CSV table of C-alpha atoms in Angstrom, one decimal:
chain,number,residue,atom,x,y,z
A,1,MET,CA,32.9,11.4,74.2
A,2,SER,CA,29.5,9.9,73.4
A,3,SER,CA,27.8,8.2,76.3
A,4,LYS,CA,27.6,5.1,74.1
A,5,TYR,CA,31.4,4.6,74.6
A,6,ALA,CA,31.7,6.2,78.0
A,7,PRO,CA,33.9,3.9,80.3
A,8,LYS,CA,32.1,2.3,83.2
A,9,GLY,CA,33.7,1.4,86.5
A,10,PRO,CA,37.1,2.2,87.8
A,11,VAL,CA,38.9,-0.4,85.6
A,12,GLY,CA,37.1,0.7,82.5
A,13,ARG,CA,38.0,4.4,83.1
A,14,ALA,CA,41.6,3.5,83.9
A,15,VAL,CA,42.0,1.4,80.7
A,16,HIS,CA,40.2,4.1,78.7
A,17,GLY,CA,42.5,6.8,80.0
A,18,PHE,CA,45.6,4.7,79.4
A,19,GLU,CA,44.6,4.0,75.8
A,20,GLU,CA,43.7,7.5,74.9
A,21,ASN,CA,46.7,9.1,76.5
A,22,ALA,CA,49.0,6.5,75.0
A,23,ILE,CA,47.6,7.1,71.5
A,24,ALA,CA,47.9,10.8,71.9
A,25,VAL,CA,51.5,10.6,73.1
A,26,LEU,CA,52.5,8.2,70.3
A,27,LEU,CA,50.9,10.5,67.6
A,28,GLY,CA,52.7,13.5,69.1
A,29,LEU,CA,56.1,11.9,69.3
A,30,MET,CA,55.8,10.6,65.7
A,31,THR,CA,54.8,14.0,64.5
A,32,MET,CA,57.6,15.8,66.3
A,33,LEU,CA,60.3,13.4,65.3
A,34,THR,CA,59.2,13.4,61.6
A,35,PHE,CA,59.0,17.2,61.6
A,36,ALA,CA,62.4,17.6,63.3
A,37,ASN,CA,64.0,15.2,60.8
A,38,VAL,CA,62.6,17.1,57.8
A,39,VAL,CA,63.8,20.4,59.1
A,40,LEU,CA,67.3,19.0,59.8
A,41,ARG,CA,67.5,17.3,56.4
A,42,TYR,CA,66.3,20.2,54.2
A,43,GLY,CA,67.5,23.1,56.4
A,44,PHE,CA,70.8,21.9,57.7
A,45,ASN,CA,71.7,18.9,55.5
A,46,SER,CA,71.7,16.7,58.6
A,47,SER,CA,69.3,14.1,60.2
A,48,ILE,CA,68.5,12.2,63.4
A,49,ILE,CA,69.9,8.8,62.4
A,50,TRP,CA,67.7,6.8,64.7
A,51,SER,CA,64.5,8.7,64.2
A,52,LEU,CA,63.2,6.5,61.4
A,53,GLU,CA,63.5,3.3,63.5
A,54,VAL,CA,61.8,5.1,66.4
A,55,VAL,CA,58.9,6.3,64.2
A,56,LEU,CA,58.5,2.7,62.9
A,57,VAL,CA,58.3,1.4,66.4
A,58,LEU,CA,55.9,4.1,67.5
A,59,PHE,CA,53.7,3.4,64.5
A,60,ALA,CA,53.6,-0.3,65.3
A,61,TRP,CA,52.6,0.6,68.9
A,62,LEU,CA,49.9,2.9,67.5
A,63,VAL,CA,48.5,0.2,65.3
A,64,LEU,CA,48.3,-2.3,68.1
A,65,PHE,CA,46.7,0.2,70.5
A,66,GLY,CA,44.3,1.1,67.7
A,67,ILE,CA,43.2,-2.5,67.3
A,68,ALA,CA,42.1,-2.7,70.9
A,69,TYR,CA,40.5,0.8,70.8
A,70,GLY,CA,38.6,-0.1,67.7
A,71,PHE,CA,36.9,-2.9,69.5
A,72,LYS,CA,35.7,-0.4,72.1
A,73,VAL,CA,34.2,2.1,69.6
A,74,THR,CA,33.0,-0.5,67.1
A,75,ALA,CA,35.3,0.8,64.4
A,76,HIS,CA,36.2,-2.6,63.0
A,77,LEU,CA,34.5,-3.6,59.7
A,78,GLY,CA,32.1,-6.5,59.8
A,79,VAL,CA,29.6,-8.2,57.4
A,80,ASP,CA,26.1,-8.3,58.9
A,81,ALA,CA,24.0,-8.6,55.7
A,82,ILE,CA,22.8,-12.1,56.6
A,83,THR,CA,22.6,-11.7,60.4
A,84,ASN,CA,20.3,-8.6,60.0
A,85,LEU,CA,17.8,-10.9,58.2
A,86,LEU,CA,17.5,-13.0,61.4
A,87,PRO,CA,15.0,-12.4,64.2
A,88,VAL,CA,16.3,-10.7,67.4
A,89,GLY,CA,16.8,-14.0,69.3
A,90,PRO,CA,18.8,-15.9,66.7
A,91,ARG,CA,20.8,-12.8,65.8
A,92,LYS,CA,21.9,-12.5,69.4
A,93,VAL,CA,22.9,-16.2,69.5
A,94,VAL,CA,25.0,-15.8,66.3
A,95,ALA,CA,26.6,-12.7,67.8
A,96,LEU,CA,27.5,-14.6,71.0
A,97,ILE,CA,29.0,-17.5,69.0
A,98,ALA,CA,31.1,-15.0,67.0
A,99,GLY,CA,32.1,-13.4,70.3
A,100,ALA,CA,33.1,-16.8,71.8
A,101,VAL,CA,35.3,-17.5,68.8
A,102,THR,CA,36.8,-14.0,69.0
A,103,ILE,CA,37.6,-14.4,72.7
A,104,PHE,CA,39.3,-17.7,71.9
A,105,TYR,CA,41.4,-16.0,69.2
A,106,ALA,CA,42.2,-13.2,71.6
A,107,LEU,CA,43.4,-15.7,74.2
A,108,MET,CA,45.7,-17.4,71.6
A,109,LEU,CA,46.9,-13.9,70.7
A,110,VAL,CA,47.9,-13.3,74.3
A,111,LYS,CA,49.8,-16.6,74.5
A,112,GLY,CA,51.6,-15.9,71.2
A,113,ALA,CA,52.4,-12.3,72.2
A,114,TRP,CA,53.9,-13.5,75.5
A,115,ASP,CA,55.9,-16.3,73.8
A,116,GLN,CA,57.3,-13.8,71.3
A,117,TRP,CA,58.2,-11.2,73.9
A,118,ALA,CA,59.3,-13.3,76.9
A,119,PRO,CA,62.7,-14.5,75.5
A,120,PHE,CA,63.7,-10.9,74.8
A,121,ALA,CA,62.9,-10.1,78.5
A,122,ASP,CA,64.9,-13.1,79.7
A,123,LEU,CA,61.6,-14.8,80.7
A,124,PRO,CA,60.4,-18.3,79.8
A,125,PRO,CA,57.8,-18.7,77.0
A,126,THR,CA,54.9,-21.0,77.5
A,127,THR,CA,54.7,-24.6,76.3
A,128,GLY,CA,51.7,-26.0,74.4
A,129,THR,CA,50.4,-25.3,70.9
A,130,TRP,CA,46.9,-24.0,71.6
A,131,PHE,CA,46.9,-23.5,75.4
A,132,PRO,CA,49.7,-22.8,77.8
A,133,THR,CA,50.6,-26.1,79.5
A,134,GLY,CA,53.6,-24.6,81.5
A,135,PHE,CA,56.7,-22.6,81.0
A,136,ASP,CA,59.8,-23.6,79.0
A,137,PHE,CA,62.6,-22.7,81.3
A,138,ASP,CA,65.1,-24.3,78.9
A,139,ALA,CA,64.3,-21.8,76.1
A,140,ARG,CA,67.3,-19.7,75.1
A,141,GLY,CA,67.0,-16.1,76.2
A,142,ARG,CA,67.4,-13.3,73.6
A,143,SER,CA,67.8,-10.4,76.0
A,144,PHE,CA,71.1,-9.5,74.4
A,145,PHE,CA,69.4,-8.6,71.1
A,146,GLU,CA,69.4,-4.8,70.4
A,147,THR,CA,67.7,-2.5,68.1
A,148,ASP,CA,69.6,-1.3,65.0
A,149,GLN,CA,70.1,2.4,65.7
A,150,ILE,CA,68.0,3.5,68.7
A,151,PRO,CA,70.5,4.7,71.4
A,152,MET,CA,70.3,3.3,75.0
A,153,PRO,CA,68.7,5.9,77.4
A,154,GLU,CA,70.7,6.2,80.6
A,155,TRP,CA,67.6,5.9,82.7
A,156,LEU,CA,67.1,2.4,81.3
A,157,ARG,CA,70.5,1.2,82.3
A,158,PHE,CA,69.0,-0.9,85.1
A,159,LEU,CA,67.8,-3.3,82.5
A,160,GLU,CA,71.4,-4.4,82.0
A,161,ASP,CA,71.4,-5.9,85.5
A,162,TRP,CA,67.8,-7.1,85.3
A,163,ILE,CA,67.8,-9.0,82.0
A,164,ASN,CA,71.3,-8.9,80.5
A,165,TYR,CA,73.4,-10.2,83.4
A,166,GLY,CA,75.3,-7.0,83.8
A,167,GLU,CA,76.4,-6.8,80.2
A,168,ARG,CA,76.3,-3.2,78.8
A,169,TYR,CA,73.9,-2.3,76.0
A,170,SER,CA,75.2,-0.1,73.2
A,171,LYS,CA,71.7,0.2,71.7
A,172,LEU,CA,68.2,-0.1,73.1
A,173,PRO,CA,67.3,-3.7,73.8
A,174,ARG,CA,64.6,-5.2,71.7
A,175,MET,CA,62.7,-6.1,74.8
A,176,VAL,CA,61.5,-2.5,75.1
A,177,PRO,CA,59.8,-2.0,71.8
A,178,TYR,CA,58.5,-5.6,71.9
A,179,THR,CA,56.8,-4.9,75.2
A,180,ILE,CA,53.7,-3.6,73.3
A,181,LEU,CA,53.0,-7.2,72.2
A,182,PRO,CA,51.7,-8.6,75.5
A,183,ILE,CA,50.2,-5.2,76.5
A,184,ALA,CA,48.2,-4.9,73.3
A,185,ALA,CA,47.1,-8.5,73.4
A,186,VAL,CA,45.7,-8.1,76.9
A,187,LEU,CA,44.0,-4.9,75.9
A,188,ILE,CA,42.4,-6.6,72.8
A,189,LEU,CA,41.2,-9.5,75.0
A,190,PHE,CA,39.7,-7.0,77.5
A,191,ARG,CA,37.9,-5.0,74.8
A,192,VAL,CA,36.6,-8.2,73.1
A,193,CYS,CA,35.2,-9.3,76.4
A,194,GLN,CA,33.5,-5.9,76.8
A,195,ALA,CA,32.0,-6.1,73.3
A,196,VAL,CA,30.6,-9.6,74.0
A,197,TRP,CA,29.2,-8.4,77.3
A,198,ARG,CA,27.4,-5.6,75.6
A,199,VAL,CA,25.7,-8.2,73.3
A,200,TRP,CA,24.9,-10.5,76.3
A,201,THR,CA,23.3,-7.6,78.2
A,202,ASP,CA,21.4,-6.4,75.1
A,203,GLU,CA,23.3,-3.1,75.0
A,204,ALA,CA,24.3,-4.0,71.4
A,205,GLU,CA,23.0,-6.3,68.7
A,206,SER,CA,26.3,-7.2,67.1
A,207,LEU,CA,29.9,-7.6,68.2
A,208,ILE,CA,31.9,-5.1,66.2
A,209,VAL,CA,30.4,-3.8,63.1
A,210,SER,CA,31.2,-0.5,61.4
A,211,HIS,CA,29.0,0.9,58.7
A,212,GLU,CA,31.4,3.6,57.5
A,213,ALA,CA,30.4,3.3,53.8
A,214,GLU,CA,26.7,3.7,54.6
A,215,GLU,CA,27.3,6.6,57.0
A,216,ALA,CA,29.5,8.3,54.4
A,217,VAL,CA,26.8,7.9,51.7
A,218,GLU,CA,24.1,9.3,54.1
A,219,GLU,CA,26.3,12.2,55.0
A,220,ALA,CA,27.0,13.0,51.4
A,221,ALA,CA,23.3,12.8,50.6
A,222,LYS,CA,22.6,15.2,53.5
A,223,LEU,CA,25.2,17.7,52.3
A,224,ASN,CA,23.8,17.6,48.7
A,225,LYS,CA,20.3,18.4,50.0
A,226,GLU,CA,21.6,21.3,52.0
A,227,ALA,CA,23.6,22.7,49.1
């Protein structure tokens, strides 16, 4: 990894390792499940019925992990044609304002992710529209909702006592795939704060700007010269 994106501190290294390992595992599982299903379908006229739903869940997890990781490696697209015309001082001020707005959005994302996931885990969502003002303990739990086809692993049977009042699950509860919502929201908030801190400490001039098109043109021009 480039030193530009090298994690700093024990927390940064732990989060970085968690993200990269999770992304690698998700990609590996998606590839293996898809390959196995193709072989079964065309070679044995059979299929893993629940594999499509699992792959969809894994893909959703991968996208949400990727959003947070993109903040770290400045892979998200941004428009900086105007800010680049500003002197260094005003450019930093504009970047910090953009960072404050992004942090506010990320905080709302954390609240929304919790409110969406909590009922499926038999936990109370928050009250309040913009900011959490408490917990709604009267909200109806949705822990009994199950996925359509994903079988219930035996090692997760403890969830029946934890969140489903002892009722047996015939399929995987939706709480499990939806767990990525609060996890990804917190990771996004963490990465946004890191990006803003880089601007504050003059390690970066902008928040999250990728110049993929310019880099691609420069690379193509370089290849043409070498050819």
